[in-house]
Amino acid sequence: GNDVAFHEITERVSSDLARAEAFAFPILLLLSFWVFRGLVAAALPLLVGGFAIVLTFLLLRIVDQFLGLSIFAVNLVTGVGLGLGIDYSLIVLSRYREELAHGFDTKTAITRTMRTAGRTVLYSSLTVAGAMASMLVFPMRFLYSMGVGGGLVALSAGAVSLLVLPAVLVGLGPRVNS
């Protein structure tokens, strides 16, 4: 019946998600290391993506207390959160490293970075969140849940990239190239 099928689907989704994460993080770290040529810079995109996912899970837990969300939102949050977190942090991190290469001190480099790349990340996260929120109009619970999860993860990835990442970059300063 439906209960057995739902239980089987939930178990399969959970195991597939764990397996995908086990493969994705090491591969993404290696690719990021190849792009940035430094371990510290390579770890930051994964840090931002992971933090955005955890923050979104917390927010979903709170929303689930009131609305009752589908488990399928977890897959969307993990995939989109990792993708957006990496994307947004690459934008900020690349721009910050360019500013440091031009000889600016840490404070000036982060200020210039947030004026340009920060604005891009802000508008992108709002656009993605708005697009994901369009799924809220569907009456099916799993689509509604994906809309909630997608909107929250886009906003979380943007917030982590605009608030946490700059603080980490200021703390690291030029050591980001290590």
Short mmCIF file of C-alpha atoms in Angstrom, two decimals:
data_model
loop_
_atom_site.label_atom_id
_atom_site.label_comp_id
_atom_site.label_asym_id
_atom_site.label_seq_id
_atom_site.Cartn_x
_atom_site.Cartn_y
_atom_site.Cartn_z
CA GLY A 1 0.00 0.00 0.00
CA ASN A 2 0.90 3.66 0.13
CA ASP A 3 2.44 3.51 3.60
CA VAL A 4 4.85 0.74 2.64
CA ALA A 5 5.76 2.45 -0.63
CA PHE A 6 6.36 5.76 1.12
CA HIS A 7 8.55 4.04 3.72
CA GLU A 8 10.61 2.32 1.01
CA ILE A 9 11.00 5.52 -0.99
CA THR A 10 12.08 7.43 2.12
CA GLU A 11 14.71 4.83 3.00
CA ARG A 12 16.02 4.75 -0.58
CA VAL A 13 16.21 8.53 -0.79
CA SER A 14 18.10 8.72 2.51
CA SER A 15 20.66 6.09 1.51
CA ASP A 16 21.15 7.57 -1.96
CA LEU A 17 21.60 11.02 -0.47
CA ALA A 18 24.24 9.80 1.97
CA ARG A 19 26.10 8.01 -0.82
CA ALA A 20 25.96 11.08 -3.09
CA GLU A 21 27.34 13.31 -0.33
CA ALA A 22 30.14 10.83 0.37
CA PHE A 23 31.24 11.10 -3.25
CA ALA A 24 30.46 14.76 -3.88
CA PHE A 25 32.43 16.45 -1.10
CA PRO A 26 35.84 14.87 -1.84
CA ILE A 27 35.44 15.38 -5.60
CA LEU A 28 34.37 18.99 -5.13
CA LEU A 29 37.29 19.61 -2.77
CA LEU A 30 39.74 18.27 -5.37
CA LEU A 31 38.17 20.37 -8.14
CA SER A 32 38.21 23.44 -5.94
CA PHE A 33 41.87 22.80 -5.05
CA TRP A 34 42.66 22.54 -8.76
CA VAL A 35 40.89 25.85 -9.46
CA PHE A 36 42.28 27.83 -6.52
CA ARG A 37 45.69 26.18 -6.14
CA GLY A 38 45.44 26.41 -2.37
CA LEU A 39 43.91 24.25 0.32
CA VAL A 40 42.47 27.10 2.40
CA ALA A 41 40.71 28.70 -0.57
CA ALA A 42 39.55 25.29 -1.78
CA ALA A 43 37.91 24.47 1.55
CA LEU A 44 35.94 27.73 1.81
CA PRO A 45 33.31 26.96 -0.88
CA LEU A 46 32.53 23.63 0.75
CA LEU A 47 32.37 25.32 4.14
CA VAL A 48 29.86 27.84 2.84
CA GLY A 49 27.79 25.16 1.09
CA GLY A 50 27.79 22.91 4.16
CA PHE A 51 26.90 25.74 6.50
CA ALA A 52 24.06 26.86 4.20
CA ILE A 53 22.67 23.30 4.17
CA VAL A 54 22.81 22.97 7.96
CA LEU A 55 21.19 26.39 8.43
CA THR A 56 18.43 25.45 5.99
CA PHE A 57 17.83 22.14 7.77
CA LEU A 58 17.36 24.09 10.99
CA LEU A 59 14.90 26.43 9.29
CA LEU A 60 13.05 23.50 7.70
CA ARG A 61 12.74 21.87 11.10
CA ILE A 62 11.05 25.00 12.42
CA VAL A 63 8.75 25.33 9.39
CA ASP A 64 7.88 21.62 9.58
CA GLN A 65 6.43 22.14 13.05
CA PHE A 66 3.73 24.33 11.51
CA LEU A 67 3.23 23.13 7.93
CA GLY A 68 4.27 19.49 7.71
CA LEU A 69 6.82 19.20 4.91
CA SER A 70 7.74 16.29 2.66
CA ILE A 71 11.06 14.44 3.03
CA PHE A 72 11.82 15.17 -0.63
CA ALA A 73 12.72 18.74 0.26
CA VAL A 74 15.88 17.35 1.87
CA ASN A 75 17.26 16.22 -1.50
CA LEU A 76 16.60 19.58 -3.04
CA VAL A 77 18.13 21.44 -0.10
CA THR A 78 21.29 19.35 -0.19
CA GLY A 79 21.86 19.64 -3.94
CA VAL A 80 20.86 23.26 -4.37
CA GLY A 81 22.50 24.32 -1.11
CA LEU A 82 25.82 22.82 -2.06
CA GLY A 83 25.62 24.24 -5.57
CA LEU A 84 24.60 27.75 -4.57
CA GLY A 85 26.99 27.83 -1.62
CA ILE A 86 29.89 26.89 -3.87
CA ASP A 87 28.76 29.27 -6.61
CA TYR A 88 28.31 32.25 -4.34
CA SER A 89 31.53 31.65 -2.45
CA LEU A 90 33.45 31.31 -5.71
CA ILE A 91 32.15 34.69 -6.80
CA VAL A 92 33.13 36.35 -3.52
CA LEU A 93 36.40 34.48 -3.07
CA SER A 94 37.62 35.08 -6.62
CA ARG A 95 36.89 38.78 -6.37
CA TYR A 96 38.56 39.01 -2.96
CA ARG A 97 41.70 37.31 -4.22
CA GLU A 98 41.77 39.69 -7.21
CA GLU A 99 41.58 42.68 -4.87
CA LEU A 100 44.42 41.30 -2.74
CA ALA A 101 46.48 40.71 -5.90
CA HIS A 102 46.01 44.38 -6.81
CA GLY A 103 47.78 45.26 -3.58
CA PHE A 104 44.84 46.34 -1.43
CA ASP A 105 44.90 45.66 2.29
CA THR A 106 42.40 43.20 3.78
CA LYS A 107 39.84 45.82 4.82
CA THR A 108 39.85 47.61 1.48
CA ALA A 109 39.81 44.32 -0.44
CA ILE A 110 36.76 43.01 1.42
CA THR A 111 34.95 46.35 1.07
CA ARG A 112 35.53 46.43 -2.68
CA THR A 113 34.57 42.78 -2.95
CA MET A 114 31.27 43.24 -1.16
CA ARG A 115 30.38 46.30 -3.26
CA THR A 116 30.66 44.30 -6.47
CA ALA A 117 30.47 40.56 -5.87
CA GLY A 118 28.31 41.00 -2.79
CA ARG A 119 25.65 42.77 -4.79
CA THR A 120 25.72 39.98 -7.39
CA VAL A 121 25.28 37.31 -4.72
CA LEU A 122 22.44 39.23 -3.07
CA TYR A 123 20.45 39.65 -6.28
CA SER A 124 21.12 36.08 -7.35
CA SER A 125 19.97 34.61 -4.04
CA LEU A 126 16.79 36.70 -4.08
CA THR A 127 16.09 35.68 -7.69
CA VAL A 128 16.60 31.97 -7.01
CA ALA A 129 14.51 32.16 -3.83
CA GLY A 130 11.71 33.87 -5.75
CA ALA A 131 11.82 31.28 -8.51
CA MET A 132 11.75 28.43 -5.99
CA ALA A 133 8.90 30.08 -4.10
CA SER A 134 6.80 29.82 -7.25
CA MET A 135 6.32 26.14 -6.34
CA LEU A 136 4.32 27.22 -3.30
CA VAL A 137 1.23 27.62 -5.48
CA PHE A 138 0.97 23.86 -6.11
CA PRO A 139 -1.35 21.94 -3.79
CA MET A 140 0.80 18.80 -3.75
CA ARG A 141 2.76 18.57 -0.52
CA PHE A 142 6.06 17.44 -2.05
CA LEU A 143 6.08 20.35 -4.55
CA TYR A 144 5.10 22.81 -1.85
CA SER A 145 7.87 21.41 0.35
CA MET A 146 10.41 21.82 -2.42
CA GLY A 147 9.33 25.42 -2.83
CA VAL A 148 9.82 26.08 0.87
CA GLY A 149 13.16 24.23 0.95
CA GLY A 150 14.42 25.83 -2.26
CA GLY A 151 13.52 29.33 -1.17
CA LEU A 152 15.08 28.88 2.26
CA VAL A 153 18.28 27.32 0.94
CA ALA A 154 18.77 30.09 -1.62
CA LEU A 155 18.40 32.72 1.08
CA SER A 156 20.62 30.75 3.48
CA ALA A 157 23.39 30.32 0.90
CA GLY A 158 23.23 34.04 0.12
CA ALA A 159 23.28 34.99 3.80
CA VAL A 160 26.22 32.71 4.61
CA SER A 161 28.13 34.04 1.59
CA LEU A 162 27.43 37.66 2.53
CA LEU A 163 27.84 37.45 6.30
CA VAL A 164 29.97 34.48 7.31
CA LEU A 165 32.36 34.24 4.35
CA PRO A 166 33.50 37.89 4.50
CA ALA A 167 34.19 37.51 8.24
CA VAL A 168 36.27 34.41 7.55
CA LEU A 169 38.12 36.20 4.74
CA VAL A 170 38.92 39.17 6.97
CA GLY A 171 40.22 36.77 9.60
CA LEU A 172 42.35 34.93 7.07
CA GLY A 173 43.57 37.98 5.19
CA PRO A 174 46.32 37.10 2.69
CA ARG A 175 46.57 33.59 4.19
CA VAL A 176 43.55 32.69 2.06
CA ASN A 177 46.09 31.90 -0.65
CA SER A 178 47.86 29.27 1.49
#
